[in-house]
Short mmCIF file of C-alpha atoms in Angstrom, two decimals:
data_model
loop_
_atom_site.label_atom_id
_atom_site.label_comp_id
_atom_site.label_asym_id
_atom_site.label_seq_id
_atom_site.Cartn_x
_atom_site.Cartn_y
_atom_site.Cartn_z
CA UNK A 101 21.10 4.59 -1.68
CA UNK A 102 21.14 6.95 1.27
CA UNK A 103 21.84 5.29 4.61
CA UNK A 104 18.55 5.17 6.51
CA UNK A 105 20.28 6.54 9.61
CA UNK A 106 21.43 9.64 7.73
CA UNK A 107 18.05 10.64 6.34
CA UNK A 108 16.76 13.66 8.28
CA UNK A 109 13.62 12.97 10.31
CA UNK A 110 12.01 16.01 8.66
CA UNK A 111 12.03 14.24 5.29
CA UNK A 112 8.45 13.07 4.69
CA UNK A 113 7.77 9.38 4.19
CA UNK A 114 5.67 8.38 1.18
CA UNK A 115 3.73 5.12 1.41
CA UNK A 116 3.24 3.40 -1.94
CA UNK A 117 1.04 0.31 -2.32
CA UNK A 118 2.15 -2.06 -5.10
CA UNK A 119 -1.00 -3.51 -6.66
CA UNK A 120 -1.81 -5.42 -9.84
CA UNK A 121 -3.21 -8.64 -11.24
CA UNK A 122 -1.71 -12.10 -10.72
CA UNK A 123 1.57 -12.69 -12.61
CA UNK A 124 1.98 -8.99 -13.43
CA UNK A 125 5.45 -9.10 -11.86
CA UNK A 126 4.81 -7.04 -8.70
CA UNK A 127 7.16 -8.95 -6.40
CA UNK A 128 9.85 -9.20 -9.08
CA UNK A 129 9.68 -5.43 -9.52
CA UNK A 130 9.80 -4.94 -5.75
CA UNK A 131 12.81 -7.24 -5.52
CA UNK A 132 14.53 -5.34 -8.31
CA UNK A 133 14.02 -2.02 -6.49
CA UNK A 134 15.42 -3.49 -3.28
CA UNK A 135 18.42 -4.87 -5.16
CA UNK A 136 19.12 -1.65 -7.08
CA UNK A 137 19.05 0.49 -3.94
CA UNK A 138 21.15 -1.73 -1.71
CA UNK A 139 18.38 -3.34 0.31
CA UNK A 140 19.92 -6.78 -0.26
CA UNK A 141 23.53 -7.71 -0.95
CA UNK A 142 24.68 -9.77 -3.95
CA UNK A 143 25.61 -12.73 -1.73
CA UNK A 144 22.09 -13.01 -0.36
CA UNK A 145 20.64 -12.71 -3.86
CA UNK A 146 22.96 -15.50 -5.05
CA UNK A 147 21.56 -17.70 -2.27
CA UNK A 148 18.00 -16.95 -3.42
CA UNK A 149 18.95 -17.73 -7.01
CA UNK A 150 20.59 -21.04 -6.08
CA UNK A 151 17.59 -22.09 -3.99
CA UNK A 152 15.14 -21.02 -6.69
CA UNK A 153 17.11 -23.02 -9.28
CA UNK A 154 16.97 -26.11 -7.06
CA UNK A 155 13.19 -25.83 -7.04
CA UNK A 156 12.99 -25.22 -10.79
CA UNK A 157 11.96 -21.58 -10.29
CA UNK A 158 15.11 -19.70 -11.22
CA UNK A 159 13.19 -16.79 -12.74
CA UNK A 160 11.48 -16.16 -9.37
CA UNK A 161 14.69 -15.35 -7.47
CA UNK A 162 14.00 -11.61 -7.26
CA UNK A 163 10.44 -12.20 -6.04
CA UNK A 164 11.80 -14.48 -3.29
CA UNK A 165 13.41 -11.44 -1.64
CA UNK A 166 9.92 -10.58 -0.35
CA UNK A 167 8.00 -13.83 -0.84
CA UNK A 168 9.27 -15.76 2.18
CA UNK A 169 6.34 -18.09 2.81
CA UNK A 170 6.65 -21.63 1.49
CA UNK A 171 3.28 -21.43 -0.27
CA UNK A 172 4.33 -18.16 -1.96
CA UNK A 173 7.48 -19.74 -3.35
CA UNK A 174 5.76 -22.94 -4.43
CA UNK A 175 2.89 -21.18 -6.22
CA UNK A 176 4.77 -18.07 -7.33
CA UNK A 177 1.95 -15.95 -5.91
CA UNK A 178 2.08 -13.45 -3.05
CA UNK A 179 -0.21 -14.36 -0.14
CA UNK A 180 0.57 -11.69 2.47
CA UNK A 181 1.52 -8.02 2.36
CA UNK A 182 5.24 -7.25 2.64
CA UNK A 183 6.75 -3.87 3.54
CA UNK A 184 10.17 -2.50 2.65
CA UNK A 185 11.74 0.94 2.83
CA UNK A 186 13.92 2.80 0.33
CA UNK A 187 15.65 6.17 0.46
CA UNK A 188 16.53 8.04 -2.73
CA UNK A 189 19.32 10.60 -2.45
CA UNK A 190 20.44 13.13 -5.05
CA UNK A 191 22.82 10.68 -6.74
CA UNK A 192 20.08 8.06 -7.06
CA UNK A 193 17.68 10.59 -8.53
CA UNK A 194 20.30 11.91 -10.93
CA UNK A 195 21.07 8.41 -12.22
CA UNK A 196 17.34 7.83 -12.69
CA UNK A 197 17.10 10.90 -14.91
CA UNK A 198 15.19 13.02 -12.41
CA UNK A 199 17.44 15.98 -13.25
CA UNK A 200 16.84 15.65 -16.99
CA UNK A 201 15.29 18.64 -18.74
CA UNK A 202 11.53 18.34 -18.62
CA UNK A 203 11.57 15.81 -15.77
CA UNK A 204 9.23 16.52 -12.83
CA UNK A 205 10.78 18.46 -9.95
CA UNK A 206 11.70 16.23 -7.00
CA UNK A 207 13.00 16.66 -3.48
CA UNK A 208 16.69 16.16 -2.71
CA UNK A 209 15.86 13.05 -0.67
CA UNK A 210 12.71 10.94 -0.88
CA UNK A 211 11.90 8.29 1.69
CA UNK A 212 9.52 5.51 0.64
CA UNK A 213 7.71 2.64 2.30
CA UNK A 214 6.48 0.16 -0.32
CA UNK A 215 3.72 -2.34 0.46
CA UNK A 216 3.71 -5.34 -1.90
CA UNK A 217 0.25 -6.94 -1.97
CA UNK A 218 -1.31 -10.10 -3.48
CA UNK A 219 -3.03 -10.03 -6.85
CA UNK A 220 -5.83 -12.57 -6.51
CA UNK A 221 -9.37 -11.40 -5.78
CA UNK A 222 -9.52 -13.80 -2.83
CA UNK A 223 -7.05 -11.55 -1.02
CA UNK A 224 -9.32 -8.49 -0.87
CA UNK A 225 -8.52 -8.06 2.83
CA UNK A 226 -4.77 -7.74 2.17
CA UNK A 227 -5.30 -5.44 -0.83
CA UNK A 228 -7.54 -3.10 1.18
CA UNK A 229 -5.08 -3.21 4.07
CA UNK A 230 -2.21 -2.13 1.79
CA UNK A 231 -4.20 0.66 0.15
CA UNK A 232 -5.52 1.96 3.48
CA UNK A 233 -1.90 2.77 4.38
CA UNK A 234 -0.99 4.24 0.99
CA UNK A 235 -0.39 7.81 -0.13
CA UNK A 236 -0.04 6.59 -3.72
CA UNK A 237 -0.27 3.37 -5.72
CA UNK A 238 2.18 1.66 -8.06
CA UNK A 239 -0.10 -0.28 -10.40
CA UNK A 240 1.73 -3.07 -12.26
CA UNK A 241 0.22 -4.35 -15.52
CA UNK A 242 1.50 -7.14 -17.77
CA UNK A 243 2.04 -6.17 -21.41
CA UNK A 244 1.91 -9.83 -22.51
CA UNK A 245 -1.12 -10.31 -24.80
CA UNK A 246 -3.90 -12.03 -22.88
CA UNK A 247 -2.42 -11.69 -19.39
CA UNK A 248 -3.91 -8.27 -18.67
CA UNK A 249 -7.11 -8.90 -20.65
CA UNK A 250 -7.77 -12.17 -18.78
CA UNK A 251 -7.30 -10.45 -15.41
CA UNK A 252 -9.63 -7.48 -15.88
CA UNK A 253 -11.77 -8.49 -12.88
CA UNK A 254 -8.68 -8.38 -10.64
CA UNK A 255 -7.61 -5.05 -12.14
CA UNK A 256 -11.07 -3.57 -11.56
CA UNK A 257 -11.19 -4.80 -7.97
CA UNK A 258 -7.78 -3.32 -7.18
CA UNK A 259 -8.47 0.05 -8.78
CA UNK A 260 -11.96 0.30 -7.26
CA UNK A 261 -10.47 -0.36 -3.83
CA UNK A 262 -7.76 2.24 -4.44
CA UNK A 263 -10.28 4.85 -5.55
CA UNK A 264 -12.63 4.13 -2.65
CA UNK A 265 -9.79 4.43 -0.11
CA UNK A 266 -9.01 7.87 -1.49
CA UNK A 267 -5.79 7.22 -3.40
CA UNK A 268 -5.28 10.11 -5.84
CA UNK A 269 -1.74 9.53 -7.17
CA UNK A 270 -0.77 6.59 -9.40
CA UNK A 271 2.25 5.34 -11.29
CA UNK A 272 1.22 2.67 -13.81
CA UNK A 273 4.09 0.34 -14.72
CA UNK A 274 3.38 -1.60 -17.92
CA UNK A 275 5.67 -4.56 -17.22
CA UNK A 276 7.11 -7.45 -19.27
CA UNK A 277 7.89 -5.25 -22.26
CA UNK A 278 10.83 -7.63 -22.87
CA UNK A 279 8.57 -10.66 -23.44
CA UNK A 280 8.99 -12.19 -26.93
CA UNK A 281 5.32 -11.60 -27.71
CA UNK A 282 5.73 -7.90 -26.91
CA UNK A 283 9.32 -7.21 -28.00
CA UNK A 284 9.28 -3.69 -26.54
CA UNK A 285 6.40 -2.77 -28.87
CA UNK A 286 5.28 0.86 -28.75
CA UNK A 287 1.88 -0.09 -30.15
CA UNK A 288 1.23 -2.59 -27.33
CA UNK A 289 2.15 0.00 -24.71
CA UNK A 290 -0.08 2.59 -26.40
CA UNK A 291 -2.95 0.08 -26.55
CA UNK A 292 -2.81 -0.60 -22.80
CA UNK A 293 -2.27 3.05 -21.91
CA UNK A 294 -5.24 4.11 -24.04
CA UNK A 295 -7.52 1.61 -22.28
CA UNK A 296 -6.31 2.64 -18.82
CA UNK A 297 -6.64 6.37 -19.52
CA UNK A 298 -10.23 5.89 -20.64
CA UNK A 299 -10.94 3.75 -17.58
CA UNK A 300 -9.51 6.23 -15.08
CA UNK A 301 -11.04 9.30 -16.75
CA UNK A 302 -14.49 7.87 -15.98
CA UNK A 303 -13.66 7.17 -12.33
CA UNK A 304 -11.11 9.71 -11.08
CA UNK A 305 -11.35 13.45 -10.71
CA UNK A 306 -9.18 15.74 -12.80
CA UNK A 307 -7.02 16.52 -9.75
CA UNK A 308 -5.73 12.94 -9.68
CA UNK A 309 -2.21 12.36 -11.01
CA UNK A 310 -1.39 9.34 -13.19
CA UNK A 311 1.78 8.51 -15.11
CA UNK A 312 2.30 5.54 -17.46
CA UNK A 313 5.73 3.91 -17.69
CA UNK A 314 6.80 0.96 -19.93
CA UNK A 315 9.26 -1.28 -18.06
CA UNK A 316 10.86 -4.68 -17.79
CA UNK A 317 11.33 -5.73 -14.17
CA UNK A 318 13.31 -8.87 -14.95
CA UNK A 319 15.92 -7.42 -17.35
CA UNK A 320 15.68 -4.59 -16.00
CA UNK A 321 14.71 -1.78 -18.38
CA UNK A 322 13.51 1.79 -17.71
CA UNK A 323 13.73 1.44 -13.94
CA UNK A 324 16.77 3.60 -13.25
CA UNK A 325 18.11 4.51 -16.67
CA UNK A 326 16.48 5.64 -19.90
CA UNK A 327 15.69 2.70 -22.26
CA UNK A 328 17.42 4.19 -25.31
CA UNK A 329 18.47 0.80 -26.66
CA UNK A 330 15.35 -1.25 -25.94
CA UNK A 331 12.65 1.42 -26.34
CA UNK A 332 14.05 4.32 -28.40
CA UNK A 333 10.49 5.45 -29.12
CA UNK A 334 9.92 6.31 -25.42
CA UNK A 335 10.93 9.78 -24.23
CA UNK A 336 9.21 9.92 -20.84
CA UNK A 337 10.50 9.47 -17.29
CA UNK A 338 12.03 6.35 -15.80
CA UNK A 339 10.04 4.46 -13.17
CA UNK A 340 12.19 5.71 -10.29
CA UNK A 341 12.00 9.32 -11.50
CA UNK A 342 8.20 9.03 -11.69
CA UNK A 343 8.05 7.59 -8.18
CA UNK A 344 10.30 10.37 -6.89
CA UNK A 345 7.96 12.96 -8.43
CA UNK A 346 4.91 11.66 -6.55
CA UNK A 347 3.21 14.18 -4.31
CA UNK A 348 0.85 13.56 -1.42
CA UNK A 349 -2.64 14.79 -2.27
CA UNK A 350 -3.72 17.68 0.02
CA UNK A 351 -6.57 15.59 1.41
CA UNK A 352 -4.04 13.01 2.61
CA UNK A 353 -1.51 15.60 3.81
CA UNK A 354 0.58 14.47 6.77
CA UNK A 355 1.42 18.05 7.75
CA UNK A 356 -2.19 18.88 8.61
CA UNK A 357 -2.42 15.79 10.83
CA UNK A 358 0.76 16.39 12.84
CA UNK A 359 -0.90 18.59 15.47
CA UNK A 360 -3.95 16.37 15.94
CA UNK A 361 -4.57 13.69 18.57
CA UNK A 362 -2.52 10.52 18.14
CA UNK A 363 -3.99 7.67 16.12
CA UNK A 364 -2.04 4.57 15.07
CA UNK A 365 -3.88 1.78 13.23
CA UNK A 366 -2.29 -1.51 14.31
CA UNK A 367 -1.40 -3.87 11.46
CA UNK A 368 0.30 -6.80 13.21
CA UNK A 369 1.24 -7.85 16.73
CA UNK A 370 4.18 -10.02 17.86
CA UNK A 371 5.83 -11.31 21.00
CA UNK A 372 9.53 -10.44 20.74
CA UNK A 373 12.12 -11.83 23.15
CA UNK A 374 13.60 -9.00 25.19
CA UNK A 375 11.03 -6.45 23.99
CA UNK A 376 7.71 -8.03 24.95
CA UNK A 377 4.58 -7.11 23.01
CA UNK A 378 5.49 -5.39 19.74
CA UNK A 379 2.95 -3.92 17.31
CA UNK A 380 3.43 -2.56 13.81
CA UNK A 381 1.30 0.09 12.16
CA UNK A 382 1.12 3.46 10.49
CA UNK A 383 0.93 6.71 12.41
CA UNK A 384 -2.14 8.39 10.93
CA UNK A 385 -2.32 11.46 13.19
CA UNK A 386 -0.29 13.08 15.93
CA UNK A 387 3.11 11.93 17.19
CA UNK A 388 4.06 8.58 18.74
CA UNK A 389 6.82 8.99 21.35
CA UNK A 390 8.98 6.73 23.51
CA UNK A 391 7.68 6.92 27.10
CA UNK A 392 4.19 7.94 26.00
CA UNK A 393 1.17 6.59 27.91
CA UNK A 394 -1.35 5.24 25.43
CA UNK A 395 -4.81 3.72 25.25
CA UNK A 396 -5.55 0.84 22.86
CA UNK A 397 -9.15 0.84 21.65
CA UNK A 398 -11.71 -0.58 21.45
CA UNK A 399 -10.95 -2.52 24.67
CA UNK A 400 -9.50 0.49 26.48
CA UNK A 401 -6.18 -1.19 27.31
CA UNK A 402 -3.48 1.01 28.82
CA UNK A 403 0.21 0.70 27.93
CA UNK A 404 3.50 2.59 27.68
CA UNK A 405 5.59 2.95 24.52
CA UNK A 406 9.09 1.70 25.40
CA UNK A 407 10.75 1.76 21.96
CA UNK A 408 10.06 2.70 18.33
CA UNK A 409 11.72 1.46 15.13
CA UNK A 410 11.27 2.27 11.44
CA UNK A 411 12.92 -0.19 9.05
CA UNK A 412 15.30 -1.41 11.80
CA UNK A 413 16.35 2.13 12.80
CA UNK A 414 15.57 3.17 16.39
CA UNK A 415 13.60 6.41 16.79
CA UNK A 416 12.47 8.54 19.69
CA UNK A 417 9.34 9.70 17.88
CA UNK A 418 7.32 9.03 14.71
CA UNK A 419 4.88 11.32 12.92
CA UNK A 420 2.00 11.00 10.44
CA UNK A 421 2.66 8.75 7.46
CA UNK A 422 5.40 6.68 9.09
CA UNK A 423 5.17 2.88 9.30
CA UNK A 424 6.77 1.80 12.54
CA UNK A 425 7.15 -1.03 15.01
CA UNK A 426 6.74 -0.13 18.68
CA UNK A 427 7.04 -2.02 21.96
CA UNK A 428 4.08 -1.86 24.34
CA UNK A 429 4.72 -2.31 28.06
CA UNK A 430 1.77 -3.33 30.23
CA UNK A 431 -0.28 -5.40 27.78
CA UNK A 432 -0.10 -9.04 26.68
CA UNK A 433 0.33 -10.09 23.08
CA UNK A 434 -2.99 -11.95 23.14
CA UNK A 435 -4.92 -8.81 24.14
CA UNK A 436 -3.83 -6.62 21.21
CA UNK A 437 -5.17 -7.25 17.70
CA UNK A 438 -4.87 -6.07 14.13
CA UNK A 439 -7.38 -3.29 13.64
CA UNK A 440 -6.99 -1.88 17.15
CA UNK A 441 -6.23 1.84 17.34
CA UNK A 442 -3.62 3.47 19.60
CA UNK A 443 -4.11 6.97 21.03
CA UNK A 444 -2.54 9.22 23.66
CA UNK A 445 -4.08 8.47 27.07
CA UNK A 446 -4.12 12.19 27.98
CA UNK A 447 -5.12 13.74 24.64
CA UNK A 448 -8.53 12.76 23.29
CA UNK A 449 -8.01 8.97 23.53
CA UNK A 450 -9.91 6.83 21.00
CA UNK A 451 -13.27 5.37 21.97
CA UNK A 452 -15.36 2.51 20.72
CA UNK A 453 -18.52 2.86 18.66
CA UNK A 454 -21.47 0.50 18.68
CA UNK A 455 -23.03 1.62 15.41
CA UNK A 456 -22.57 4.17 12.65
CA UNK A 457 -24.31 5.51 9.58
CA UNK A 458 -22.70 4.74 6.22
CA UNK A 459 -23.31 5.67 2.60
CA UNK A 460 -22.04 2.78 0.48
CA UNK A 461 -21.86 1.95 -3.22
CA UNK A 462 -22.86 -1.58 -4.16
CA UNK A 463 -20.69 -2.90 -6.98
CA UNK A 464 -21.84 -6.55 -6.93
CA UNK A 465 -24.34 -8.84 -5.21
CA UNK A 466 -26.84 -6.04 -4.40
CA UNK A 467 -29.51 -8.54 -3.31
CA UNK A 468 -27.30 -9.90 -0.50
CA UNK A 469 -27.68 -6.62 1.40
CA UNK A 470 -30.66 -7.07 3.68
CA UNK A 471 -31.50 -5.96 7.19
CA UNK A 472 -30.20 -8.36 9.83
CA UNK A 473 -27.55 -9.89 7.55
CA UNK A 474 -23.99 -10.28 8.85
CA UNK A 475 -20.96 -9.37 6.73
CA UNK A 476 -17.22 -8.93 7.19
CA UNK A 477 -16.20 -5.27 7.16
CA UNK A 478 -12.78 -3.86 6.25
CA UNK A 479 -11.99 -0.41 7.62
CA UNK A 480 -8.34 0.77 7.79
CA UNK A 481 -6.54 -2.30 9.26
CA UNK A 482 -9.66 -3.74 10.91
CA UNK A 483 -11.39 -6.87 9.56
CA UNK A 484 -14.46 -7.52 11.70
CA UNK A 485 -17.99 -8.98 11.52
CA UNK A 486 -20.81 -6.45 11.29
CA UNK A 487 -24.58 -6.64 11.23
CA UNK A 488 -26.62 -4.55 8.80
CA UNK A 489 -29.15 -3.03 11.18
CA UNK A 490 -31.30 -0.86 8.93
CA UNK A 491 -31.37 0.27 5.30
CA UNK A 492 -32.65 3.83 5.18
CA UNK A 493 -32.81 4.41 1.43
CA UNK A 494 -31.67 3.14 -1.95
CA UNK A 495 -30.43 5.38 -4.74
CA UNK A 496 -29.26 4.72 -8.28
CA UNK A 497 -25.90 6.30 -9.05
CA UNK A 498 -24.84 7.77 -12.39
CA UNK A 499 -22.59 4.78 -13.01
CA UNK A 500 -25.51 2.39 -12.62
CA UNK A 501 -24.53 1.03 -9.20
CA UNK A 502 -27.05 0.80 -6.39
CA UNK A 503 -26.21 3.06 -3.47
CA UNK A 504 -27.50 2.30 0.01
CA UNK A 505 -27.69 4.46 3.11
CA UNK A 506 -27.74 2.25 6.17
CA UNK A 507 -26.82 1.77 9.81
CA UNK A 508 -24.24 -0.88 10.56
CA UNK A 509 -24.12 -2.49 13.99
CA UNK A 510 -20.51 -3.52 14.62
CA UNK A 511 -19.63 -6.79 16.37
CA UNK A 512 -17.16 -6.56 18.01
CA UNK A 513 -16.85 -2.82 18.44
CA UNK A 514 -14.65 -0.99 15.93
CA UNK A 515 -12.82 2.04 17.26
CA UNK A 516 -13.88 5.39 15.82
CA UNK A 517 -15.04 3.90 12.58
CA UNK A 518 -15.22 7.12 10.64
CA UNK A 519 -14.30 10.77 10.35
CA UNK A 520 -10.77 10.81 11.78
CA UNK A 521 -8.44 10.08 8.84
CA UNK A 522 -8.98 9.27 5.18
CA UNK A 523 -8.55 5.48 5.41
CA UNK A 524 -11.01 5.26 8.32
CA UNK A 525 -13.71 6.81 6.13
CA UNK A 526 -13.66 3.94 3.61
CA UNK A 527 -15.56 0.72 4.30
CA UNK A 528 -15.72 -2.54 2.37
CA UNK A 529 -18.21 -5.33 2.99
#
């Protein structure tokens, strides 16, 4: 693993949301990636293993690297999004087979921010939040007979959210190939891949990129090295090589947003001793700099950026696509909220909107949409109540879903609800 401090600032960061149904093994896979690339030392992992064994959950030790909440460890299910960063240098890519003949071309160093999200449908807010930050998605599917088939509603919710937020690049990891009921079966992998290819072909444009990788997160198999012993029938890329080959779709290009006015969608806010009010979020446009005077919309709060960090490394500036934490001088913790948007006070600062026109696809409960009704709206990192003011027209789409054109009155005001970056153009009620 390349030391985070040695990675040149010019190296682009790629945000990857980890999504998938309950018990697909998302957090175990995330823990395995952290372990393999030096994000946690063996001593710390031994402590997790010992604690997991004491609670009768020894097989969950890797997932505990990210699942820190008591309820997550007791239930074995992720409840909140977790972020972690990884840097792949040339040696890492070479060991993953990225230099093998026929493997996709990759950059010398790739910098990733992974966002591990819950699998249950009740966590739609967290899933949308993760995907609104993502340049690509790592979709984890269980190969165990019945597990994927019984979770199709979760799978469809996750993929619909990903498609609606504009995600164009996917790596599909068919996990648990080591399970006794699967036994590294080529036919089971082909069965799942065939279903998924048919599903995505109906919903994604031809420009979208999807790769399908059979893996075992717990063993591990086909993460870093070719599975010649366990899956001799497979001749494709390893998971890490496929991740390293991901490219940002032109519509989500960070380069074209670098010269635009600053926008940072706030994810979380903390009070940190010695630093004061600290917010975390992704720089969507422009450049965030230490010493910069900023405005926080929609309340119009004014503050100064006093420090910036990315994965515990101090920075003087952060550009589009980077997930950072930054200290805000001049505002109280209680006045800044998730969903607020930060902009440069002297360069087209963000403003509030009271209403906006939206074209939305109704995928379920079409009769609940009526004028005057109040719903919760997700837009980038915002989760706010809105009132449906007027329905202008109803159309029937080719896929059979009802499509409504309407005006939404936002309560409280959502900053610049649309038209400024890809994630801000996707709404979910």
